[in-house]
Structure formats: C-alpha cells, structure tokens
Coordinates of C-alpha atoms and ligand atoms in Angstrom, one line a residue:
M1 CA 106.8 132.4 106.5
S2 CA 103.3 132.3 108.0
T3 CA 102.8 131.8 111.7
Q4 CA 101.0 128.6 110.9
F5 CA 103.9 127.2 108.9
F6 CA 106.2 128.2 111.8
H7 CA 104.2 126.0 114.2
Q8 CA 104.2 123.2 111.6
D9 CA 108.0 123.4 111.3
E10 CA 108.4 123.2 115.0
R11 CA 106.1 120.1 115.0
F12 CA 108.3 118.5 112.4
V13 CA 111.5 119.1 114.4
R14 CA 109.7 117.7 117.5
D15 CA 108.4 114.6 115.6
F16 CA 111.9 114.0 114.3
G17 CA 113.2 114.0 117.9
V18 CA 110.5 111.5 118.8
L19 CA 111.4 109.2 115.8
S20 CA 115.1 109.5 116.8
Q21 CA 114.3 107.8 120.1
F22 CA 113.6 104.5 118.5
G23 CA 116.7 102.4 118.8
A24 CA 118.6 105.4 120.1
T25 CA 122.2 104.8 121.0
E26 CA 124.1 106.5 123.9
N27 CA 126.2 108.7 121.5
G28 CA 123.2 110.3 119.8
G29 CA 122.7 107.9 117.0
V30 CA 120.3 105.0 116.2
H31 CA 120.6 101.3 115.8
R32 CA 117.6 99.9 114.1
L33 CA 118.3 97.1 111.6
A34 CA 115.6 96.1 109.2
G35 CA 113.0 93.9 110.8
S36 CA 114.4 94.3 114.3
A37 CA 112.3 95.1 117.4
A38 CA 113.3 98.8 117.1
D39 CA 112.2 98.8 113.5
G40 CA 108.9 97.3 114.5
E41 CA 108.4 100.0 117.1
Q42 CA 109.2 102.9 114.8
R43 CA 106.9 101.4 112.1
R44 CA 104.0 101.2 114.6
W45 CA 104.6 104.8 115.6
F46 CA 104.7 105.8 112.0
T47 CA 101.5 104.0 111.2
E48 CA 99.8 105.9 114.1
L49 CA 101.2 109.2 112.9
L50 CA 99.9 108.6 109.3
E51 CA 96.5 107.4 110.5
S52 CA 96.1 110.4 112.8
E53 CA 96.3 112.6 109.7
G54 CA 93.7 110.6 107.8
F55 CA 96.1 108.4 105.7
R56 CA 95.4 104.7 105.2
V57 CA 98.4 102.5 106.0
E58 CA 99.2 99.3 104.2
F59 CA 102.2 97.0 103.9
D60 CA 103.1 95.3 100.7
Q61 CA 104.5 91.8 100.2
V62 CA 108.0 92.8 101.3
G63 CA 107.1 95.1 104.2
N64 CA 107.2 98.4 102.3
Q65 CA 105.0 100.7 104.5
F66 CA 102.7 103.0 102.6
G67 CA 100.5 105.9 103.9
L68 CA 97.9 106.5 101.2
L69 CA 95.8 109.5 100.5
E70 CA 93.4 108.9 97.7
L71 CA 91.7 112.0 96.5
A72 CA 91.7 111.4 92.7
A73 CA 89.7 108.2 92.4
G74 CA 91.7 105.5 90.5
A75 CA 94.6 107.7 89.6
P76 CA 98.2 106.5 90.2
Y77 CA 100.3 107.9 93.1
V78 CA 103.1 110.3 93.7
V79 CA 105.3 108.1 95.9
V80 CA 107.4 110.0 98.3
G81 CA 109.7 108.8 101.1
S82 CA 112.9 107.0 102.0
H83 CA 113.8 104.4 104.7
L84 CA 113.6 104.1 108.4
D85 CA 116.0 101.1 108.8
S86 CA 119.6 101.9 109.8
Q87 CA 123.1 100.6 109.8
P88 CA 124.5 99.5 113.2
T89 CA 125.3 102.5 115.5
A90 CA 124.3 104.8 112.7
G91 CA 123.2 108.4 112.3
K92 CA 119.6 109.4 112.9
Y93 CA 119.2 111.4 109.7
D94 CA 120.0 108.8 107.0
G95 CA 116.7 107.7 105.5
A96 CA 114.6 108.7 108.5
Y97 CA 114.7 112.4 107.7
G98 CA 113.3 111.6 104.2
V99 CA 110.5 109.5 105.5
L100 CA 109.4 112.0 108.1
A101 CA 109.8 114.9 105.7
A102 CA 107.6 113.0 103.2
A103 CA 104.9 112.5 105.8
H104 CA 104.9 116.1 106.9
A105 CA 104.9 117.4 103.3
A106 CA 101.9 115.1 102.7
F107 CA 100.1 116.4 105.8
R108 CA 100.6 120.0 104.6
L109 CA 99.4 119.2 101.2
A110 CA 96.4 117.3 102.5
A111 CA 95.4 120.2 104.7
E112 CA 95.8 122.6 101.7
W113 CA 93.6 120.5 99.5
R114 CA 91.0 120.1 102.3
S115 CA 90.9 123.9 102.8
T116 CA 90.7 124.8 99.2
G117 CA 88.6 121.9 98.0
A118 CA 91.2 121.4 95.2
V119 CA 91.6 117.8 93.9
P120 CA 95.1 117.0 92.8
Q121 CA 95.7 115.1 89.6
Y122 CA 97.6 112.3 91.3
N123 CA 97.1 110.5 94.6
L124 CA 99.7 110.7 97.3
A125 CA 101.6 107.8 99.0
V126 CA 104.2 108.3 101.7
V127 CA 106.6 105.4 101.8
N128 CA 109.0 103.8 104.2
W129 CA 110.9 101.3 102.0
F130 CA 111.9 98.1 103.7
N131 CA 115.7 97.4 104.2
E132 CA 117.4 100.1 102.3
E133 CA 120.6 99.6 104.2
G134 CA 121.1 95.9 103.6
A135 CA 123.0 95.7 106.9
R136 CA 121.1 92.7 108.2
F137 CA 119.7 91.2 105.0
K138 CA 121.5 91.6 101.7
P139 CA 121.2 93.2 99.2
S140 CA 120.6 96.9 100.1
M141 CA 117.6 98.7 98.7
M142 CA 115.6 95.5 98.9
G143 CA 112.1 96.9 99.3
S144 CA 112.4 99.3 96.4
S145 CA 114.1 96.6 94.3
V146 CA 111.1 94.3 94.7
Y147 CA 108.7 97.2 94.1
T148 CA 110.5 98.1 90.8
G149 CA 110.7 94.5 89.6
K150 CA 114.5 94.2 90.0
M151 CA 114.2 91.5 92.6
A152 CA 111.6 88.7 93.0
A153 CA 109.6 89.0 96.2
T154 CA 110.1 85.3 96.8
A155 CA 113.9 85.7 96.6
A156 CA 113.8 88.7 99.0
L157 CA 111.6 87.0 101.5
A158 CA 113.9 84.0 101.6
V159 CA 117.1 86.0 102.4
Q160 CA 118.6 85.0 105.8
D161 CA 120.4 87.2 108.3
P162 CA 123.6 85.8 109.9
D163 CA 121.5 83.9 112.5
G164 CA 119.4 82.2 109.8
V165 CA 116.3 84.3 110.3
T166 CA 114.6 85.0 107.0
V167 CA 113.1 88.3 105.8
S168 CA 109.7 86.7 105.9
E169 CA 110.1 85.6 109.5
A170 CA 111.5 89.0 110.6
L171 CA 108.6 90.9 108.9
Q172 CA 106.1 88.6 110.6
S173 CA 107.7 89.0 114.0
I174 CA 107.2 92.8 113.8
G175 CA 103.7 92.6 112.3
C176 CA 104.7 94.2 109.0
M177 CA 104.3 91.3 106.5
G178 CA 101.7 92.6 104.1
S179 CA 100.5 91.4 100.7
G180 CA 100.2 92.8 97.2
T181 CA 102.5 95.1 95.3
G182 CA 101.6 98.5 96.8
P183 CA 100.2 101.5 95.0
T184 CA 101.0 102.2 91.4
A185 CA 103.4 105.1 91.0
A186 CA 103.3 107.9 88.5
Y187 CA 106.1 109.9 90.0
C188 CA 108.5 109.6 92.9
A189 CA 110.4 112.0 95.2
E190 CA 112.9 111.5 97.9
I191 CA 114.8 113.8 100.2
H192 CA 118.0 112.7 102.0
I193 CA 121.0 114.1 103.7
E194 CA 124.0 114.5 101.3
Q195 CA 126.3 112.2 103.3
G196 CA 129.2 114.2 101.9
R197 CA 130.8 117.6 102.3
S198 CA 130.2 119.3 99.0
M199 CA 127.1 121.2 99.8
E200 CA 128.3 122.4 103.2
R201 CA 131.6 123.5 101.6
D202 CA 129.7 125.4 98.9
G203 CA 127.2 126.9 101.3
V204 CA 124.1 125.6 99.4
T205 CA 120.9 124.5 101.2
I206 CA 119.4 122.2 98.5
G207 CA 121.0 119.7 96.3
L208 CA 119.3 118.8 93.0
V209 CA 120.5 115.3 92.3
D210 CA 121.0 114.8 88.6
S211 CA 122.7 111.4 88.6
N212 CA 124.1 108.6 90.7
W213 CA 127.6 107.1 90.8
A214 CA 127.9 103.6 89.5
A215 CA 128.7 100.8 92.0
N216 CA 130.0 97.2 91.8
K217 CA 129.4 95.4 95.1
Y218 CA 130.8 91.9 95.4
E219 CA 130.7 89.2 97.9
F220 CA 133.9 87.1 97.9
V221 CA 134.6 83.9 99.7
V222 CA 138.3 83.3 100.4
H223 CA 138.9 79.6 100.9
G224 CA 142.0 78.3 102.8
E225 CA 142.6 75.4 105.1
Q226 CA 142.2 75.3 108.8
S227 CA 145.4 74.5 110.7
H228 CA 147.4 75.3 113.9
T229 CA 148.9 78.8 114.0
G230 CA 151.8 77.5 116.0
S231 CA 152.7 74.2 114.6
T232 CA 151.9 74.5 110.9
V233 CA 155.0 75.6 109.1
I234 CA 154.5 78.8 107.0
A235 CA 155.1 77.0 103.7
D236 CA 152.2 74.6 104.4
R237 CA 149.6 77.3 105.2
K238 CA 146.6 78.2 103.2
D239 CA 145.6 81.2 105.3
A240 CA 142.2 82.5 104.2
L241 CA 142.5 85.7 106.3
L242 CA 145.9 86.5 104.7
G243 CA 144.2 86.3 101.3
A244 CA 141.3 88.4 102.5
S245 CA 143.7 91.0 104.0
M246 CA 145.5 91.2 100.7
L247 CA 142.1 91.9 99.0
V248 CA 141.4 94.7 101.5
V249 CA 144.8 96.3 100.7
A250 CA 144.4 95.7 97.0
A251 CA 141.0 97.6 97.0
R252 CA 142.7 100.6 98.6
E253 CA 145.7 100.5 96.3
I254 CA 143.4 100.5 93.3
A255 CA 141.5 103.5 94.7
D256 CA 144.8 105.3 95.1
R257 CA 145.5 104.9 91.4
F258 CA 142.3 107.0 90.6
P259 CA 142.5 109.8 93.2
G260 CA 139.1 111.4 93.9
V261 CA 137.2 109.5 91.2
L262 CA 137.1 106.0 92.6
H263 CA 135.9 104.9 96.0
T264 CA 136.6 101.3 97.2
S265 CA 136.1 99.6 100.5
V266 CA 135.7 96.3 102.3
G267 CA 132.9 96.9 104.8
Q268 CA 132.4 93.5 106.1
L269 CA 134.6 90.5 106.9
N270 CA 133.5 87.3 108.5
V271 CA 136.3 85.0 109.5
Y272 CA 135.8 81.2 110.1
P273 CA 136.4 79.8 112.7
N274 CA 137.7 83.1 114.1
S275 CA 139.4 81.3 117.0
P276 CA 142.7 81.7 118.7
V277 CA 145.5 79.4 117.5
V278 CA 143.6 78.5 114.3
V279 CA 144.6 79.6 110.8
P280 CA 141.3 80.6 109.3
S281 CA 139.8 78.3 106.6
R282 CA 137.3 80.7 105.2
V283 CA 136.6 84.4 105.0
N284 CA 133.5 86.0 103.5
L285 CA 133.9 89.6 102.6
L286 CA 132.0 92.4 100.9
L287 CA 133.9 94.7 98.7
D288 CA 132.6 97.7 96.7
L289 CA 134.0 99.9 94.0
R290 CA 132.2 103.1 93.0
S291 CA 132.8 105.9 90.5
A292 CA 130.9 108.5 88.5
D293 CA 132.9 107.4 85.5
E294 CA 132.0 104.0 84.1
A295 CA 135.3 103.6 82.2
V296 CA 137.2 104.2 85.5
L297 CA 135.0 101.6 87.2
A298 CA 135.6 99.1 84.5
E299 CA 139.3 99.6 84.6
A300 CA 139.4 99.3 88.4
D301 CA 137.2 96.2 88.2
Q302 CA 139.7 94.6 85.8
L303 CA 142.6 95.5 88.1
L304 CA 140.8 93.9 91.0
H305 CA 140.2 90.7 89.1
D306 CA 143.9 90.6 88.0
R307 CA 145.0 91.1 91.6
M308 CA 142.7 88.3 92.8
L309 CA 144.6 85.8 90.6
E310 CA 147.9 87.1 92.1
I311 CA 146.5 86.9 95.7
E312 CA 145.4 83.3 95.1
Q313 CA 149.0 82.4 94.2
A314 CA 150.7 84.4 96.9
A315 CA 148.5 83.3 99.8
D316 CA 147.8 79.8 98.4
V317 CA 144.0 80.3 98.7
R318 CA 141.0 80.2 96.3
I319 CA 138.8 83.2 95.9
E320 CA 135.2 82.5 95.0
K321 CA 133.0 85.2 93.7
G322 CA 129.6 85.1 95.3
S323 CA 126.6 87.4 94.8
S324 CA 127.0 90.8 93.3
H325 CA 124.9 94.0 93.3
C326 CA 125.9 96.5 90.6
W327 CA 124.3 99.6 89.2
P328 CA 125.4 101.9 86.4
V329 CA 125.6 105.7 86.3
M330 CA 122.1 106.8 85.6
P331 CA 120.7 110.3 85.3
Y332 CA 117.6 111.4 87.1
Q333 CA 115.1 112.7 84.6
P334 CA 116.2 116.2 83.6
E335 CA 112.6 117.5 83.6
G336 CA 112.4 116.5 87.3
V337 CA 115.6 118.4 88.0
D338 CA 114.2 121.4 86.2
L339 CA 110.9 121.2 88.2
A340 CA 112.9 121.1 91.4
E341 CA 115.1 124.0 90.3
K342 CA 111.9 126.0 89.7
A343 CA 110.7 125.2 93.2
A344 CA 114.0 126.2 94.8
V345 CA 114.0 129.5 92.9
D346 CA 110.4 130.2 94.0
L347 CA 111.2 129.4 97.6
G348 CA 114.4 131.5 97.5
L349 CA 116.6 128.6 98.6
S350 CA 120.2 128.3 97.4
Y351 CA 120.8 125.2 95.3
R352 CA 123.2 123.4 93.2
K353 CA 123.1 120.2 91.1
V354 CA 124.9 117.3 92.8
K355 CA 125.5 113.6 92.2
T356 CA 124.7 110.9 94.7
L357 CA 127.6 108.7 95.6
A358 CA 125.5 106.5 97.7
G359 CA 122.7 104.3 96.5
H360 CA 119.1 105.3 97.4
D361 CA 115.7 103.8 96.9
S362 CA 115.1 106.6 94.4
T363 CA 118.0 105.2 92.3
N364 CA 115.7 102.2 91.8
M365 CA 112.5 104.2 91.4
K366 CA 113.9 106.5 88.7
D367 CA 114.2 103.5 86.4
I368 CA 110.5 103.1 86.4
V369 CA 109.0 106.6 86.8
P370 CA 110.3 110.2 86.7
T371 CA 111.9 110.8 90.0
V372 CA 113.1 113.9 91.9
M373 CA 115.9 113.4 94.4
L374 CA 116.8 116.2 96.8
F375 CA 119.7 116.6 99.3
V376 CA 120.2 118.8 102.3
P377 CA 123.7 119.4 103.7
S378 CA 125.5 117.0 106.1
V379 CA 127.7 118.8 108.6
E380 CA 131.3 117.6 107.8
G381 CA 129.9 115.0 105.6
I382 CA 129.7 112.5 108.5
S383 CA 127.5 109.5 107.7
H384 CA 126.9 105.9 108.8
N385 CA 128.1 107.3 112.1
E386 CA 126.3 108.3 115.3
H387 CA 127.6 111.8 114.9
E388 CA 125.8 112.4 111.6
Y389 CA 124.2 115.8 111.8
T390 CA 122.1 118.2 109.7
R391 CA 121.1 121.6 111.2
D392 CA 117.4 122.1 112.0
E393 CA 117.2 125.1 109.6
D394 CA 118.3 122.8 106.8
I395 CA 115.9 119.9 107.6
V396 CA 113.1 122.5 107.7
A397 CA 114.2 124.1 104.4
G398 CA 114.3 120.7 102.8
L399 CA 110.8 120.0 104.1
H400 CA 109.6 123.2 102.4
M401 CA 111.3 122.2 99.2
L402 CA 110.0 118.7 99.2
T403 CA 106.4 120.0 99.9
D404 CA 106.6 122.3 96.9
V405 CA 108.1 119.6 94.6
V406 CA 105.4 117.1 95.7
R407 CA 102.6 119.6 95.2
R408 CA 103.9 120.2 91.7
L409 CA 104.1 116.5 90.9
C410 CA 100.6 115.9 92.3
D411 CA 99.3 118.8 90.2
G412 CA 100.7 117.1 87.1
E413 CA 103.3 119.7 86.4
L414 CA 105.6 117.1 84.8
D415 CA 102.8 115.8 82.6
A416 CA 102.5 119.3 81.2
R417 CA 106.2 119.4 80.6
N418 CA 106.2 115.9 79.0
S419 CA 103.3 116.7 76.6
Ligands
GLV1 C1 123.3 101.9 99.5 O1 122.8 100.9 99.6 C2 124.7 102.1 99.1 O2 125.4 101.1 98.9 O3 125.1 103.2 98.9
MN2 MN1 119.9 106.3 103.2
MN3 MN1 122.7 104.5 104.7

C-alpha cells in the first residue's frame, strides 16, 4: 500500500468518526431519523465534504442527495452510495459506512483521473438515499423506490410521521427538498456492513452479494372495543391488544416451523388508547416475514393468514390488513458479481458470495441497472443496535474494494462483458 493511500485511509477513518458524531448516542450509536434535525446537520456536512472535493451537490424531488462529477459530457452515471438515516438508537455503520466509502472512493478516482488526464466512460454520482430505514416514514427504501419508479414522488412526499409531519415538510425543514429526478444511472454500487455473523464466522473480508432474501412486510390493524379493565367481564371483552399479542406469538411459532430459513418479527406496535384501566380498542402493528426460499415464504404467509382467522375468533377482534411492502428473491446481475470477484482477487482480499437478508437501496437499483453490492463483516452480527461494530481494517479494505469496483464500472468494464 502506498504511503499516500495510507494517509487517505487514515483520513477516511477520521471522517467516519466525524460523521458518527451527528445524532450520536451515549452508548456509541446514532439516532438520526430521516428528515430530523440530526439528518439535516449530517447532510449539510456531507454537502460541504463533497463540494470541497469538486463535486456538485443536488437534491432530487424526494431529498436524495447526489454528489456529481461530470467528466464524460452527457454520459450517464455510475451511482454509488447508501443511506445516512438511521433507526432509533442505532449503530453508526448501517448505511453511513456505505455513503462515506462511496464519497472517498469517488475522491480517489477523481484524483486519479485528474493526475492521469484519463476520461472515464461514465460519470460518477455519490448518493445518500433518503429514508432507507422507514423508521419515521413508511415504507423503507423510500428514496430509491421513487428514483427507480416503484413509488410515485407525490405519494412519498405525502407520507406522514406519527406526529402528522409529512415527508415534504420534513425535507423542507432541513433544507433538502430538491427537484427533478436526479442523474441517470448506467450502473450502481453499494457497500454495507453484513448485519449478520456469516462472514465473521468464515473469516472473509468481502462479501459479494449475489441475491436478496424475499420479504413480506404487513401493516395490520387489530380492532377491538374500548372498555374498563376492571369492570368489563372477560366474556364481554374485545381486547385489541390480546389479538395483537396472539399475532406476535403466531409470527414466532411460524418461524419455528422453518428453522433457519424463515425470519419473522413484529417490530412495531401502537396501542390505542394505551391507558391504564382501559382495554385497548385498536392496535397497529408491523409484521414481517422473510426467506431466501419463496415457497417457504408463501407457505408461511398462508399459515399466518389462517392464524389471523383463528385469532379473530379467539380474541373476538377484527384484523384489518393495511399497507404492505413486499419484494421477491432477486439475483444481483452475475456479471457484476464476476467483476467484483475479479477486483477482490486483484486486491488480494478474501471473499465469498453471500445473500443479503436485509433490504437495501441496491435491492431497488438492481431492478433498473446492473448493480454490485458488497459487504464487510459485522462483529457478532450486531445491527440496528448501538453496539454495531466493524473493525477499521475491514472498513478500509471495503473502501479499497469499492474504489476498484467503481473504477471498473466507470471504465465501462461491464459494457465490454455485456457486448
Ligand atoms: C430494510 O428496509 C429492511 O427491511 O431490511
Ligand atoms: Mn442499511
Ligand atoms: Mn438499517
């Protein structure tokens, strides 16, 4: 590794420390929901960082933040990045690592092209997708869903948080409401922490993501009837929280029928009126089922729907199905995986093919352009948790890997493979 690269690596780790201060929590994590003040602060910092390296920053119609370097006049872009928003009391690597690595990879490539005078075949866009997490505004992966035409911008902008603030209002309040549809992509790349244990267990530094797990995410509303917890006899109760609790347990019991190949959870439960001495009349909950095997997912989904009918009877409630957000198992383009494998071999980095269990913005992007998704290991697989951790040597190795992959994409290496 050259001395110059060494200094650049140190600068990357230092910049990551600075980025991790936005919305920092006392246990070493971050709390920066999409469109919050902390999100606004980190976005302003990121704009300054990109501009200081000669990139032009623009926001599109749903607040996706792009740092653009146009060297090949009129050519489409290699779009590389991830998301800076986080879950509540979250880890500092999820998304943010991929955004900063994209920026630093782009800075290195820009410097290379400046010094050699080479003109890449494609332009380069660093991206910070808006609201990947879906924690404050549902659904998740909102910015990339609009960019890829899976969700209408008007629908996204009208989504409200639990306090009734819309996406549009939140974006305006942090000065990130842009216009237009962003740069045209030719290729996409994203790097992310694995958020699981498999790479750490196998001792590999780079994960080449070849497909994603399928997911069915549902919003359910359990309707009961408000009454007195003391005076209403049990036979008369329509307890929405009892019905919701039975759904929570059903989700787990269904997962237990498919050990290791099905993940289910209820991550959010809103109880109304959530008051002492009141049998709840309504519970909104979010339940998700995920598998790499679509047949397993379909069977589990049917079991869930059968259980819903039983729960309605047993708890004397009505379960309404609200919005859903589902995606199938989809491979990443094999030629992109091959290109990444070549980069890993050339850099002498250990690697393995992996699947992503979580959704990512690249899961959307790969449906419109060839997309390369890379992972670095997560210590103990901890994620969506303040103790999420990836070692500095791994984030730096991932940066080298991403830089090489993006260089190849900008040089049109995948065009050559496609032709
Ligand atoms: C991301 O949005 C996920 O649900 O994994
Ligand atoms: Mn993420
Ligand atoms: Mn996440």
